[in-house]
Short mmCIF file of C-alpha atoms in Angstrom, two decimals:
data_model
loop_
_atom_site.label_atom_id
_atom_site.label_comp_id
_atom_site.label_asym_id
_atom_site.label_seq_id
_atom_site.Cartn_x
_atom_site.Cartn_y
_atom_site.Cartn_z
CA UNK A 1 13.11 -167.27 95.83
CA UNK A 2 13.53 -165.89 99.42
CA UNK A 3 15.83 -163.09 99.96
CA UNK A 4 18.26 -165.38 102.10
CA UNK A 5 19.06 -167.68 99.04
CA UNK A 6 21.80 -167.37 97.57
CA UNK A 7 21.63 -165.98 93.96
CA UNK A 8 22.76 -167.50 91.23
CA UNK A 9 24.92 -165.57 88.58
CA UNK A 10 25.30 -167.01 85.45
CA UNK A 11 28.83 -165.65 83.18
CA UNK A 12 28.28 -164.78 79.81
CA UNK A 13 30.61 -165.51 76.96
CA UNK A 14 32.79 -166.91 79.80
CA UNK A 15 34.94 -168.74 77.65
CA UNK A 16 34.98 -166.60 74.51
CA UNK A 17 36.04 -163.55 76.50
CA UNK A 18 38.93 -164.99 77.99
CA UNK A 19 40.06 -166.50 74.91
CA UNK A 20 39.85 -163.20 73.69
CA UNK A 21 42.56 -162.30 76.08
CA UNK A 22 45.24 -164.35 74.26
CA UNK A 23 46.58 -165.22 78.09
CA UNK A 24 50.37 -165.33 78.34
CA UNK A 25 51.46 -167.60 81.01
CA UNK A 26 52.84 -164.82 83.35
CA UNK A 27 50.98 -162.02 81.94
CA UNK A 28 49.03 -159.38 83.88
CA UNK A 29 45.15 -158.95 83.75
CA UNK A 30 42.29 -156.84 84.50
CA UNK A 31 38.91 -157.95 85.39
CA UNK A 32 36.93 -154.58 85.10
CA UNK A 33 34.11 -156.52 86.50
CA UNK A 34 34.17 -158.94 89.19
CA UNK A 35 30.83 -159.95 89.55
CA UNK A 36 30.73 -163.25 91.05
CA UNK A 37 34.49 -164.46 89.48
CA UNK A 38 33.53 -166.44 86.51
CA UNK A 39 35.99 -164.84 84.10
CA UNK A 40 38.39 -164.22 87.13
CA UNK A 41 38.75 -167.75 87.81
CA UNK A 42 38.98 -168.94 84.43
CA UNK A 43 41.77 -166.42 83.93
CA UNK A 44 43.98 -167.51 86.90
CA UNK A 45 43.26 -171.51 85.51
CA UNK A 46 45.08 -170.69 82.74
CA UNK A 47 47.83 -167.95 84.45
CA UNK A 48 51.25 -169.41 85.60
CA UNK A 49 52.46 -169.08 89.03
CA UNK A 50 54.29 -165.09 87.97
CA UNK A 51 51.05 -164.08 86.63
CA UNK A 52 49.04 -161.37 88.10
CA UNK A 53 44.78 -160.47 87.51
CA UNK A 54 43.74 -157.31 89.16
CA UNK A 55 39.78 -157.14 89.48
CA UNK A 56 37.87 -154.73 89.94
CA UNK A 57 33.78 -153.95 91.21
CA UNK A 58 31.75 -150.95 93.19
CA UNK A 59 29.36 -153.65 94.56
CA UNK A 60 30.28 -154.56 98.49
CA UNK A 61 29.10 -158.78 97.66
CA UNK A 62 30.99 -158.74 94.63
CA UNK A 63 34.14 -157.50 96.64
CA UNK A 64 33.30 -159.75 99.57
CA UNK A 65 33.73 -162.63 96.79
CA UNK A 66 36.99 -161.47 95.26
CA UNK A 67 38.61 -161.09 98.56
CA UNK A 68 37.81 -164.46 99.47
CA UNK A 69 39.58 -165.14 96.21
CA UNK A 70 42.47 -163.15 96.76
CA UNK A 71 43.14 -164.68 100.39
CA UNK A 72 43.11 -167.90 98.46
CA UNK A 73 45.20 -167.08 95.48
CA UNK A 74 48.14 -164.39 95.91
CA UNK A 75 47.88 -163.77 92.13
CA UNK A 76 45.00 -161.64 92.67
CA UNK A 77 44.87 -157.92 93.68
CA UNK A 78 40.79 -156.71 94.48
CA UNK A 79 39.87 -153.08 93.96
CA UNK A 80 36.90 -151.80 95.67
CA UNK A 81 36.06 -149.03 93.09
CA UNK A 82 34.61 -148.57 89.64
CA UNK A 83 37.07 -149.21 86.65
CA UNK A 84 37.13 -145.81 85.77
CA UNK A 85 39.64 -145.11 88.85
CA UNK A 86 41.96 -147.94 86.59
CA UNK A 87 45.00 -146.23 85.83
CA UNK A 88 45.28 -144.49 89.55
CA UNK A 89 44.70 -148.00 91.04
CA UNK A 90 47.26 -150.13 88.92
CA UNK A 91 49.75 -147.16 90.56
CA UNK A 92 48.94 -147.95 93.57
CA UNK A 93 49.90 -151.65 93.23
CA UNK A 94 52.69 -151.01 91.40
CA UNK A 95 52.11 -151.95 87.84
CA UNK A 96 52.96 -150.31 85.49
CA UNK A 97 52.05 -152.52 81.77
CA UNK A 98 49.30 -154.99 81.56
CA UNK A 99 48.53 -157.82 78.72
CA UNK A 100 45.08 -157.76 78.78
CA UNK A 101 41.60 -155.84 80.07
CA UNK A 102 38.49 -157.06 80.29
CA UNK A 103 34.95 -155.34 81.03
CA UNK A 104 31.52 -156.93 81.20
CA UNK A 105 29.40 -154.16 81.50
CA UNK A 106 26.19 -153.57 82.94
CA UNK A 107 24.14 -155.00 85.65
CA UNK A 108 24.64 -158.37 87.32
CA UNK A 109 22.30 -161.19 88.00
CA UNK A 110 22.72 -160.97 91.71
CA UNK A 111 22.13 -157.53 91.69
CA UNK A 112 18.30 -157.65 89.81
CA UNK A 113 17.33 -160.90 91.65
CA UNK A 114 18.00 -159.63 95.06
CA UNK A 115 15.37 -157.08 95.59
CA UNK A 116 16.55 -155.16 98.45
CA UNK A 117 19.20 -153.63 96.20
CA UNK A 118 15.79 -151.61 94.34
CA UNK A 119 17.16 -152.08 90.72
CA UNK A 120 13.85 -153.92 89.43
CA UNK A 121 10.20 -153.73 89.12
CA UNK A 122 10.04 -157.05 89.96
CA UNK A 123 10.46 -156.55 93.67
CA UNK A 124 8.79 -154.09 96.02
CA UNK A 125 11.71 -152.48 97.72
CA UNK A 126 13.74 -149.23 98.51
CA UNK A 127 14.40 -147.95 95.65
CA UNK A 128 18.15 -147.69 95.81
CA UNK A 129 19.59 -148.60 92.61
CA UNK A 130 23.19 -148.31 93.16
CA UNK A 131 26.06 -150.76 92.65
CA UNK A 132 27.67 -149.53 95.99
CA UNK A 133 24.94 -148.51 98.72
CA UNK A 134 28.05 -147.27 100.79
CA UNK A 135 28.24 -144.24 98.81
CA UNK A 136 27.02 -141.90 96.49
CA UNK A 137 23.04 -140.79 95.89
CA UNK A 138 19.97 -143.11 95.81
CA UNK A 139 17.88 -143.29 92.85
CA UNK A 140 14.69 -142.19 95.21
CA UNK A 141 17.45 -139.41 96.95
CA UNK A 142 17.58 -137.91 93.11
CA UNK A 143 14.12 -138.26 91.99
CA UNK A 144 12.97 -136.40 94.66
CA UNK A 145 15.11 -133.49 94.06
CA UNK A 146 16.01 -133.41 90.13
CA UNK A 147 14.23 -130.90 87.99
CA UNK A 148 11.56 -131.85 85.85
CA UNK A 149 13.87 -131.19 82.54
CA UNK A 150 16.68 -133.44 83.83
CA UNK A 151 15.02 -136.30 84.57
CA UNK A 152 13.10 -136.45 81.05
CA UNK A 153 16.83 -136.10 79.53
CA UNK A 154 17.91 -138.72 81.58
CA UNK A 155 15.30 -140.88 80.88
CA UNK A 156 15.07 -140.46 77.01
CA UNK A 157 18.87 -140.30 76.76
CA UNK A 158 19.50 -143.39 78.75
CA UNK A 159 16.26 -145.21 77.94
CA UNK A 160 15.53 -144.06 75.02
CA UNK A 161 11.72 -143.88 76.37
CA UNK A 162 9.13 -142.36 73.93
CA UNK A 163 7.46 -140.86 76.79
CA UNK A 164 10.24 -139.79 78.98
CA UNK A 165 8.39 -135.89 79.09
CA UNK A 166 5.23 -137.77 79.98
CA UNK A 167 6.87 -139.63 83.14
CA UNK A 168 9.27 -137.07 84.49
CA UNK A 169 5.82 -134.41 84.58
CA UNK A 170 4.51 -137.79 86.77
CA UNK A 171 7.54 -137.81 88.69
CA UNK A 172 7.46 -133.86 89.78
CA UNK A 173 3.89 -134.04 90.18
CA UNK A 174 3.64 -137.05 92.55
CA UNK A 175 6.29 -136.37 94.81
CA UNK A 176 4.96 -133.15 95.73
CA UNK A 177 2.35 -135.73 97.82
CA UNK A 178 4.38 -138.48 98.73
CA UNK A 179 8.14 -139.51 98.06
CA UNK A 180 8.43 -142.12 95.46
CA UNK A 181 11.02 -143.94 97.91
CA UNK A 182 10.43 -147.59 96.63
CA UNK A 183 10.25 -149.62 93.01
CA UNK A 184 6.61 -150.06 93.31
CA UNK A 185 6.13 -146.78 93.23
CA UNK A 186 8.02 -145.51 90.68
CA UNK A 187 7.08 -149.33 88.15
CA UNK A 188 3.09 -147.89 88.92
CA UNK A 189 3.72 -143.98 88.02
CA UNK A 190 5.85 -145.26 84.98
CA UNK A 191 3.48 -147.88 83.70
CA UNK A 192 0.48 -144.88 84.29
CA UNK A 193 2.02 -142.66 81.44
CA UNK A 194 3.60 -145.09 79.21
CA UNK A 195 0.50 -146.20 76.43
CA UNK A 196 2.46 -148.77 74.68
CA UNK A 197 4.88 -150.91 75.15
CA UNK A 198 7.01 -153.53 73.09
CA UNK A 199 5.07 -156.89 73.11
CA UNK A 200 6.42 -159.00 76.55
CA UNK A 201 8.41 -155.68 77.96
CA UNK A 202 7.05 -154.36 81.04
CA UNK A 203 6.10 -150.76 80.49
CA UNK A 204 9.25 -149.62 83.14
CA UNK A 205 12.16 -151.57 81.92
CA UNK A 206 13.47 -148.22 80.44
CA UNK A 207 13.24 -145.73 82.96
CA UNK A 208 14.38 -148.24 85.59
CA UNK A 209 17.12 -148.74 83.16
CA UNK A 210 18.24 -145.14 82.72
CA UNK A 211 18.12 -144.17 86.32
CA UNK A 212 20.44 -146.83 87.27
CA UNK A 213 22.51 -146.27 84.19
CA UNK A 214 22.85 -142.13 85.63
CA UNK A 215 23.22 -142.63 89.43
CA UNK A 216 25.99 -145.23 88.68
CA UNK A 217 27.33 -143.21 85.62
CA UNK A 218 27.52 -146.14 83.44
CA UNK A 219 28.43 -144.47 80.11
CA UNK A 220 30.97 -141.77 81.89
CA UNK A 221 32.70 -144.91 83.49
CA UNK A 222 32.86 -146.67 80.05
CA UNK A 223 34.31 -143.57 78.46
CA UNK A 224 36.82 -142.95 81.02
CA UNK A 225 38.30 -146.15 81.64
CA UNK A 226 38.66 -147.43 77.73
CA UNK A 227 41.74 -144.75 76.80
CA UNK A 228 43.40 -146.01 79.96
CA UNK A 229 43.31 -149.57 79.39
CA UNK A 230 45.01 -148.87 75.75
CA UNK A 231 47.58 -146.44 77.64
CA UNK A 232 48.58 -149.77 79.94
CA UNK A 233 48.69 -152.64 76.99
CA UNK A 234 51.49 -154.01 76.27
CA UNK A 235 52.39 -154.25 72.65
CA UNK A 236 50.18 -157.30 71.48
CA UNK A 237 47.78 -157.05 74.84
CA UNK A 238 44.05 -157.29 74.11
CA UNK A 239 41.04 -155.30 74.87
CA UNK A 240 37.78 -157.06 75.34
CA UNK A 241 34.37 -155.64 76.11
CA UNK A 242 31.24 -157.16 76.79
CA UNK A 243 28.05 -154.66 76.40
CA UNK A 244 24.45 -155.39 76.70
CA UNK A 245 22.56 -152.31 75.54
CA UNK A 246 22.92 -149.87 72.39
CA UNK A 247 23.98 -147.07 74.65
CA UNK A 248 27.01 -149.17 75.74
CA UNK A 249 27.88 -151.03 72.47
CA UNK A 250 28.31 -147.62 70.66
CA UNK A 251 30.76 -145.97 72.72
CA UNK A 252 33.02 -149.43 72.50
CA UNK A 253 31.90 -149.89 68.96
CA UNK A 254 33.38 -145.63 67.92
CA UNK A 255 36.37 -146.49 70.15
CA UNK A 256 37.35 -149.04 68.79
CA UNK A 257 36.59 -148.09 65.28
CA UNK A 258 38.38 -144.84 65.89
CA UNK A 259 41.73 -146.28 66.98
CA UNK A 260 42.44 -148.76 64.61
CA UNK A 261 42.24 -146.70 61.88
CA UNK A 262 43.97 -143.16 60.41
CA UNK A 263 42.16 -140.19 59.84
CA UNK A 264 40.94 -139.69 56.00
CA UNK A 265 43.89 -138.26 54.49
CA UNK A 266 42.78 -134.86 52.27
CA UNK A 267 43.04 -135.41 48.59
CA UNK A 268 45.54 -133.30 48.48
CA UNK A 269 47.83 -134.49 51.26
CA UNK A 270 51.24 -135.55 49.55
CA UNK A 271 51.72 -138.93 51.47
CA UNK A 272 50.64 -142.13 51.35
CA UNK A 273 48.59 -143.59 53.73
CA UNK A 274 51.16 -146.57 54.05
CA UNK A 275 53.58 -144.30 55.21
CA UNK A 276 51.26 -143.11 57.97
CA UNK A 277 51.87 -143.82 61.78
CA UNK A 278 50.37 -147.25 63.07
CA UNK A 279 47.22 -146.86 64.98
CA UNK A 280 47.20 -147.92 68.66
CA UNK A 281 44.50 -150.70 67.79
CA UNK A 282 43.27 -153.30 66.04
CA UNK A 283 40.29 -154.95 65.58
CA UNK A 284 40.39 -158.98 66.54
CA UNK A 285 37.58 -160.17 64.14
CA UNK A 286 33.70 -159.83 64.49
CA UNK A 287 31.55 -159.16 67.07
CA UNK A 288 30.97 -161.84 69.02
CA UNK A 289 27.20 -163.01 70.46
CA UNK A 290 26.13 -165.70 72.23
CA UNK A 291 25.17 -168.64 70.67
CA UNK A 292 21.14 -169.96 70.38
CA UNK A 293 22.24 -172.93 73.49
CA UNK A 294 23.91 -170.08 75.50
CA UNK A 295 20.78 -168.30 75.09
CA UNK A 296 18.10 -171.16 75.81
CA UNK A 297 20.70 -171.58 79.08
CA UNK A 298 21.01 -167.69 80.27
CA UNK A 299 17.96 -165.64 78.18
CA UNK A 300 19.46 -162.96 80.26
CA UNK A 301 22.67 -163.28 77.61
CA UNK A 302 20.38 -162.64 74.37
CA UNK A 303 21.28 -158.87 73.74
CA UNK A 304 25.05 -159.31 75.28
CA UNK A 305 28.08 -158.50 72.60
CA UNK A 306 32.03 -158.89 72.98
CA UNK A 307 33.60 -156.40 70.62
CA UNK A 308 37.69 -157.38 70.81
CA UNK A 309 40.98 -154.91 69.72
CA UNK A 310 44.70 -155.70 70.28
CA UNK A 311 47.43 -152.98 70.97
CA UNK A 312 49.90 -152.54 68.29
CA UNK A 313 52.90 -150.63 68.61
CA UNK A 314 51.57 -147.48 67.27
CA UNK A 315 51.41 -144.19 69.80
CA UNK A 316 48.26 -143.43 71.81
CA UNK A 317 47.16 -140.07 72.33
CA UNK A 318 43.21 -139.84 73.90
CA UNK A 319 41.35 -137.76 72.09
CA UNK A 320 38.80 -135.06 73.69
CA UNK A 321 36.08 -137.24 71.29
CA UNK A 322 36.70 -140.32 72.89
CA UNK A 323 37.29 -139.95 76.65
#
């Protein structure tokens, strides 16, 4: 595939994520995550004319997309940012309560297939790695100035990489020759310290995946931008998340868990816990996966899981734990 043709971008759980969203005819929606507008667009088909879907993305293509969208369809309002600026950006389009959010994490096909943008081994190319090259610090900018402790943290944190020490001591020592500036680099140094490896994994898939997990802070975005989407819903609105890694799932999976259910009452306490306050959540059935023909379709969809939660009317207050 040539870097001029177009990539193609498959959406996962596109229709069980929207129906997730329970969409009211003139409701009002986030799309965390733009992409390439498969959940967008599947949204507005089934939005009246009053409704209203706000996306959002970091990536410059993904934005170029929605806007072409939006100058089509004055339902839609694009936000250049990442989701975790959601609460100041609904302000400044004037909305105040939304009926439903929805956030498929992670990477994007275009991104990994086009290999200028440095976030895979695959290619041989700067190694960049963020989601919007317009701002913020490369993944080669850090490596070649992070201590040796911080990127083994990083790398065992994010990748959970049994030789993280092992690579960032590779890392320090190599760039005190040469810059490790591009993904061949950096997929040779990793693959030079890492002994074994999972049967069909390239020895790199985790540090490439917890550098671009830290320069686009991921897991701080996640954390953010979930206790402001439950601020926004509307009594009855739904919150649905799409993760495709452990690190991801967790957070959502706690979250979740944590507001849709009171705190263990004390033995001693002299009420009953029927008489407590309603929590701010609750959780709409299983986890969702995709199915085996979804799979054979997309194998890029095999590890991806919607976790759903609608708002009741009890009171939300964010704890320190979960933002």
């Amino acid at each position: 595939m040539s870097e001029t043709t177009p990539h193609r971008h498959i959406t996962v759980l596109l229709n069980e994520a929207v129906d997730a969203l329970n969409i009211r005819d003139n409701g009002v929606y986030v799309d965390g995550t733009f992409g390439r507008g498969g959940h967008s667009r599947l949204i507005l088909s089934k939005l009246g004319s009053e409704g209203r879907l706000v996306v959002f993305d970091k990536d410059p293509q993904a934005i170029a997309v929605a806007r072409e969208l939006a100058a089509r369809d004055s339902r839609v309002s694009v936000v250049h940012n990442g989701f975790a600026t959601f609460q100041t950006a609904l302000d400044d389009l004037g909305i105040g309560k939304i009926d439903g959010a929805l956030f498929d994490l992670g990477i994007s096909s275009p991104q990994i297939d086009e290999g200028a943008r440095g976030f895979s081994f695959r290619f041989d190319a700067p190694l960049d790695m963020r989601m919007d090259p317009t701002r913020g610090q490369s993944a080669a900018e850090w490596l070649a100035a992070a201590e040796e402790q911080q990127i083994h943290e990083v790398i065992k944190n994010y990748g959970e990489e049994r030789f993280s020490r092992q690579i960032a001591r590779a890392i320090v020592s190599q760039r005190e020759a040469a810059p490790i500036d591009t993904t061949g680099k950096l997929a040779q140094l990793v693959a030079q310290n890492v002994r074994t490896r999972e049967r069909g994994q390239d020895p790199a898939t985790r540090t490439f995946q917890a550098v671009r997990i830290f320069i686009n802070r991921e897991l701080e975005e996640v954390k953010a931008v979930l206790p402001q989407a439950v601020q926004r819903l509307n009594t009855g609105g739904r919150l649905a998340v799409i993760a495709f890694h452990s690190l991801e799932d967790r957070i959502v999976k706690q979250f979740m868990k944590q507001y849709s259910q009171h705190a263990p009452l004390p033995k001693w306490a002299a009420i009953r816990e029927a008489d407590l306050p309603q929590p701010p959540l609750t959780l709409i059935g299983k986890a969702v996966k995709p199915s085996e023909q979804e799979v054979q379709g997309n194998p890029r969809a095999r590890s991806a899981v919607l976790r759903i939660a609608g708002r009741t009317g009890g009171q939300f207050e964010a704890s320190e734990q979960a933002v």
